[in-house]
Short mmCIF file of C-alpha atoms in Angstrom, two decimals:
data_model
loop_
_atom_site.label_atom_id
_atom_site.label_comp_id
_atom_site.label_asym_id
_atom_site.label_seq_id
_atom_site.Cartn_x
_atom_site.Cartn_y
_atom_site.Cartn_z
CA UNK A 10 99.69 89.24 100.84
CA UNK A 11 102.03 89.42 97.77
CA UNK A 12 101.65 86.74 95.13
CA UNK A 13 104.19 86.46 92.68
CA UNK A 14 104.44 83.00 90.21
CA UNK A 15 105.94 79.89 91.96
CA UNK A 16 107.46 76.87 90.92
CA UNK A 17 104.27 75.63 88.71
CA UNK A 18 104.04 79.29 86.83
CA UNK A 19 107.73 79.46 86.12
CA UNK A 20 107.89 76.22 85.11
CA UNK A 21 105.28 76.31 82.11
CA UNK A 22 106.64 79.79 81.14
CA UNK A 23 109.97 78.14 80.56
CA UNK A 24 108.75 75.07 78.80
CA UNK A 25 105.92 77.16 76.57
CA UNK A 26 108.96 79.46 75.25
CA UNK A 27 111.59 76.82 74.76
CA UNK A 28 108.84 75.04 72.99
CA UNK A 29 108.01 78.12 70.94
CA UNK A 30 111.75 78.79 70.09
CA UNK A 31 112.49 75.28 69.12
CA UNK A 32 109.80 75.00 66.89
CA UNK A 33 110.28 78.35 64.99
CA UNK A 34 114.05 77.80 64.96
CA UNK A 35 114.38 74.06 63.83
CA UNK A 36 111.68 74.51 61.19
CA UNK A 37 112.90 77.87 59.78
CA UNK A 38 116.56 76.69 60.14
CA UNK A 39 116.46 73.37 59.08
CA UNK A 40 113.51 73.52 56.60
CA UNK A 41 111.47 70.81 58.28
CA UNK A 42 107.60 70.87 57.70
CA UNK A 43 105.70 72.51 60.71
CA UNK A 44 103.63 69.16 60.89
CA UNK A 45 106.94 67.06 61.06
CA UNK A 46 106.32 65.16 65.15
CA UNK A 47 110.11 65.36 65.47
CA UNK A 48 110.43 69.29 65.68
CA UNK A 49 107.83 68.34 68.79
CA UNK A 50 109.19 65.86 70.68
CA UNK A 51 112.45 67.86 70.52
CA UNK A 52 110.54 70.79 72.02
CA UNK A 53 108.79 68.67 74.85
CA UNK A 54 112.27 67.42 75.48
CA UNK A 55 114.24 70.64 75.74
CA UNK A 56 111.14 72.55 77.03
CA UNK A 57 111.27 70.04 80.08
CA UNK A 58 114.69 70.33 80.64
CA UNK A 59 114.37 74.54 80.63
CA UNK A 60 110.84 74.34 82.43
CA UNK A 61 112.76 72.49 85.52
CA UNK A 62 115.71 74.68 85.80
CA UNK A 63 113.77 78.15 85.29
CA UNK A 64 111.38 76.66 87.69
CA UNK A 65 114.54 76.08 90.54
CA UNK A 66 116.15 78.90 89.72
CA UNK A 67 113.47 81.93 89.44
CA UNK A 68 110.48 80.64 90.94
CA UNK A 69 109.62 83.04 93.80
CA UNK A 70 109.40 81.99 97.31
CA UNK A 71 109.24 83.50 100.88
CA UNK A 72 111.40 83.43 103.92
CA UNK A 73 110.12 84.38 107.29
CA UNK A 74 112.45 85.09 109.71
CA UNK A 75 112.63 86.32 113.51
CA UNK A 76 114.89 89.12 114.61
CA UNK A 77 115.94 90.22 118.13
CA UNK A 78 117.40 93.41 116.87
CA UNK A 79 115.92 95.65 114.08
CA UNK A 80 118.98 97.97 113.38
CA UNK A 81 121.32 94.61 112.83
CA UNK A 82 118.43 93.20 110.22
CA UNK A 83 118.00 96.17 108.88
CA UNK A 84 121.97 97.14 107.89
CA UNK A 85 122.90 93.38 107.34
CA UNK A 86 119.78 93.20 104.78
CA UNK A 87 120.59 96.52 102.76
CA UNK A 88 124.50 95.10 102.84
CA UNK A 89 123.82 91.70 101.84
CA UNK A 90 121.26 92.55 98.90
CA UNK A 91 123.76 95.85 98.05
CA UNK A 92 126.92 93.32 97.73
CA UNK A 93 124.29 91.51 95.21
CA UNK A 94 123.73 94.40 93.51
CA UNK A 95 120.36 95.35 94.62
CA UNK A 96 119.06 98.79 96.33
CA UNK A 97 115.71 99.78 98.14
CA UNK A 98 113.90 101.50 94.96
CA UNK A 99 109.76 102.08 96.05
CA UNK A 100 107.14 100.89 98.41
CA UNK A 101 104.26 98.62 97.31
CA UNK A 102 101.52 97.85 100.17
CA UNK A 103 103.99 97.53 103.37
CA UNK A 104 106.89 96.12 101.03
CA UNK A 105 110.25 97.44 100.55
CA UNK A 106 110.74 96.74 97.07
CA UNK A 107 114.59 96.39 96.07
CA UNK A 108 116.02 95.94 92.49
CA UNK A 109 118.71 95.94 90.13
CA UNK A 110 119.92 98.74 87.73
CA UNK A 111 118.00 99.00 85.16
CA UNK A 112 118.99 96.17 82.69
CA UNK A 113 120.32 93.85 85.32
CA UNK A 114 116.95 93.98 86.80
CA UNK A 115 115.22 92.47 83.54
CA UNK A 116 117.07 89.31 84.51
CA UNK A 117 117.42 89.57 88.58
CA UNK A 118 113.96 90.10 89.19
CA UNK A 119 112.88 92.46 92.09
CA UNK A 120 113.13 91.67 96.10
CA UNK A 121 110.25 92.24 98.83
CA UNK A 122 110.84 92.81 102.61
CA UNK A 123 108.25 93.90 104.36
CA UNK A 124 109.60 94.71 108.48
CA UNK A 125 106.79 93.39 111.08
CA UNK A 126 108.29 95.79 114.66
CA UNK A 127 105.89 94.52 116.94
CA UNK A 128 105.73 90.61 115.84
CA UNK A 129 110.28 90.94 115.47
CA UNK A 130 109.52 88.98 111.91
CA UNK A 131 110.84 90.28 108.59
CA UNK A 132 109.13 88.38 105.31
CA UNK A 133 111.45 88.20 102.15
CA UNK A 134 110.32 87.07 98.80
CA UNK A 135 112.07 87.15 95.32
CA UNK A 136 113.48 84.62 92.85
CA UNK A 137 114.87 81.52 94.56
CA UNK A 138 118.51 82.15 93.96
CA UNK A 139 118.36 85.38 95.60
CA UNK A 140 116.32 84.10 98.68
CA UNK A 141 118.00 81.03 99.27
CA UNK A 142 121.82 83.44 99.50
CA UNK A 143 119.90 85.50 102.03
CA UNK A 144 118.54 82.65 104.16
CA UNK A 145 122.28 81.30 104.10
CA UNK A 146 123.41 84.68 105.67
CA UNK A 147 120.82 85.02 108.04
CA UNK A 148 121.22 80.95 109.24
CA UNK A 149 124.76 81.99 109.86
#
């Protein structure tokens, strides 16, 4: 199966580089001491704030979802993900992988579908904000 970083991953990714950029910026910018606590706790503060909403926002997760017809899936998937700007671009194991253009997909991340005929289920993963728009179309 696929593993991509969840909610725990993302999260200390976006605190670690807030934390990073805070520290470099205030002390460079402001010409406080490295060793000053206050460049810190502004860091842990912001770095919370950014770890939490990087961690809702582009976490991955997976959908799972049963279909009664494959053609339908199939054409409403490639229009829905096309109308958000993604196209099917390789394969990797029994994925579909779809991204962006080129610099869009540095920010978009990259969506997986893998198609399961004979058990009528189709698994999506990506970044949460792109998974959650497709479960909303396919709930509808």
């Amino acid at each position: 199966m696929l593993q991509l970083p969840g909610f725990w991953l993302t999260f200390l990714y976006y605190f670690a580089v807030t934390n990073l950029i805070v520290a470099i910026t205030v002390s460079q910018g402001m010409g406080i001491d490295w060793q000053d606590k206050s460049i810190y706790q502004l860091g842990v503060f912001l770095g919370l704030i950014a770890g939490l909403l990087g961690a809702k926002f582009n976490r991955n997760i997976t959908i799972n979802k049963a279909f009664k017809n494959q053609k339908t899936l199939v054409k409403t998937l490639n229009q829905s993900l096309a109308e958000m700007g993604f196209q099917a671009k390789s394969e990797l194991d029994d994925f579909t992988v779809y991204e962006k253009s080129k610099l869009a997909a540095i920010f978009a991340g990259k969506v997986f579908v893998k198609i399961e005929k004979n058990l009528k289920c189709v698994t999506i993963t990506g970044r949460a904000s792109v998974i959650e728009k497709l479960n909303q179309i396919f709930d509808n």
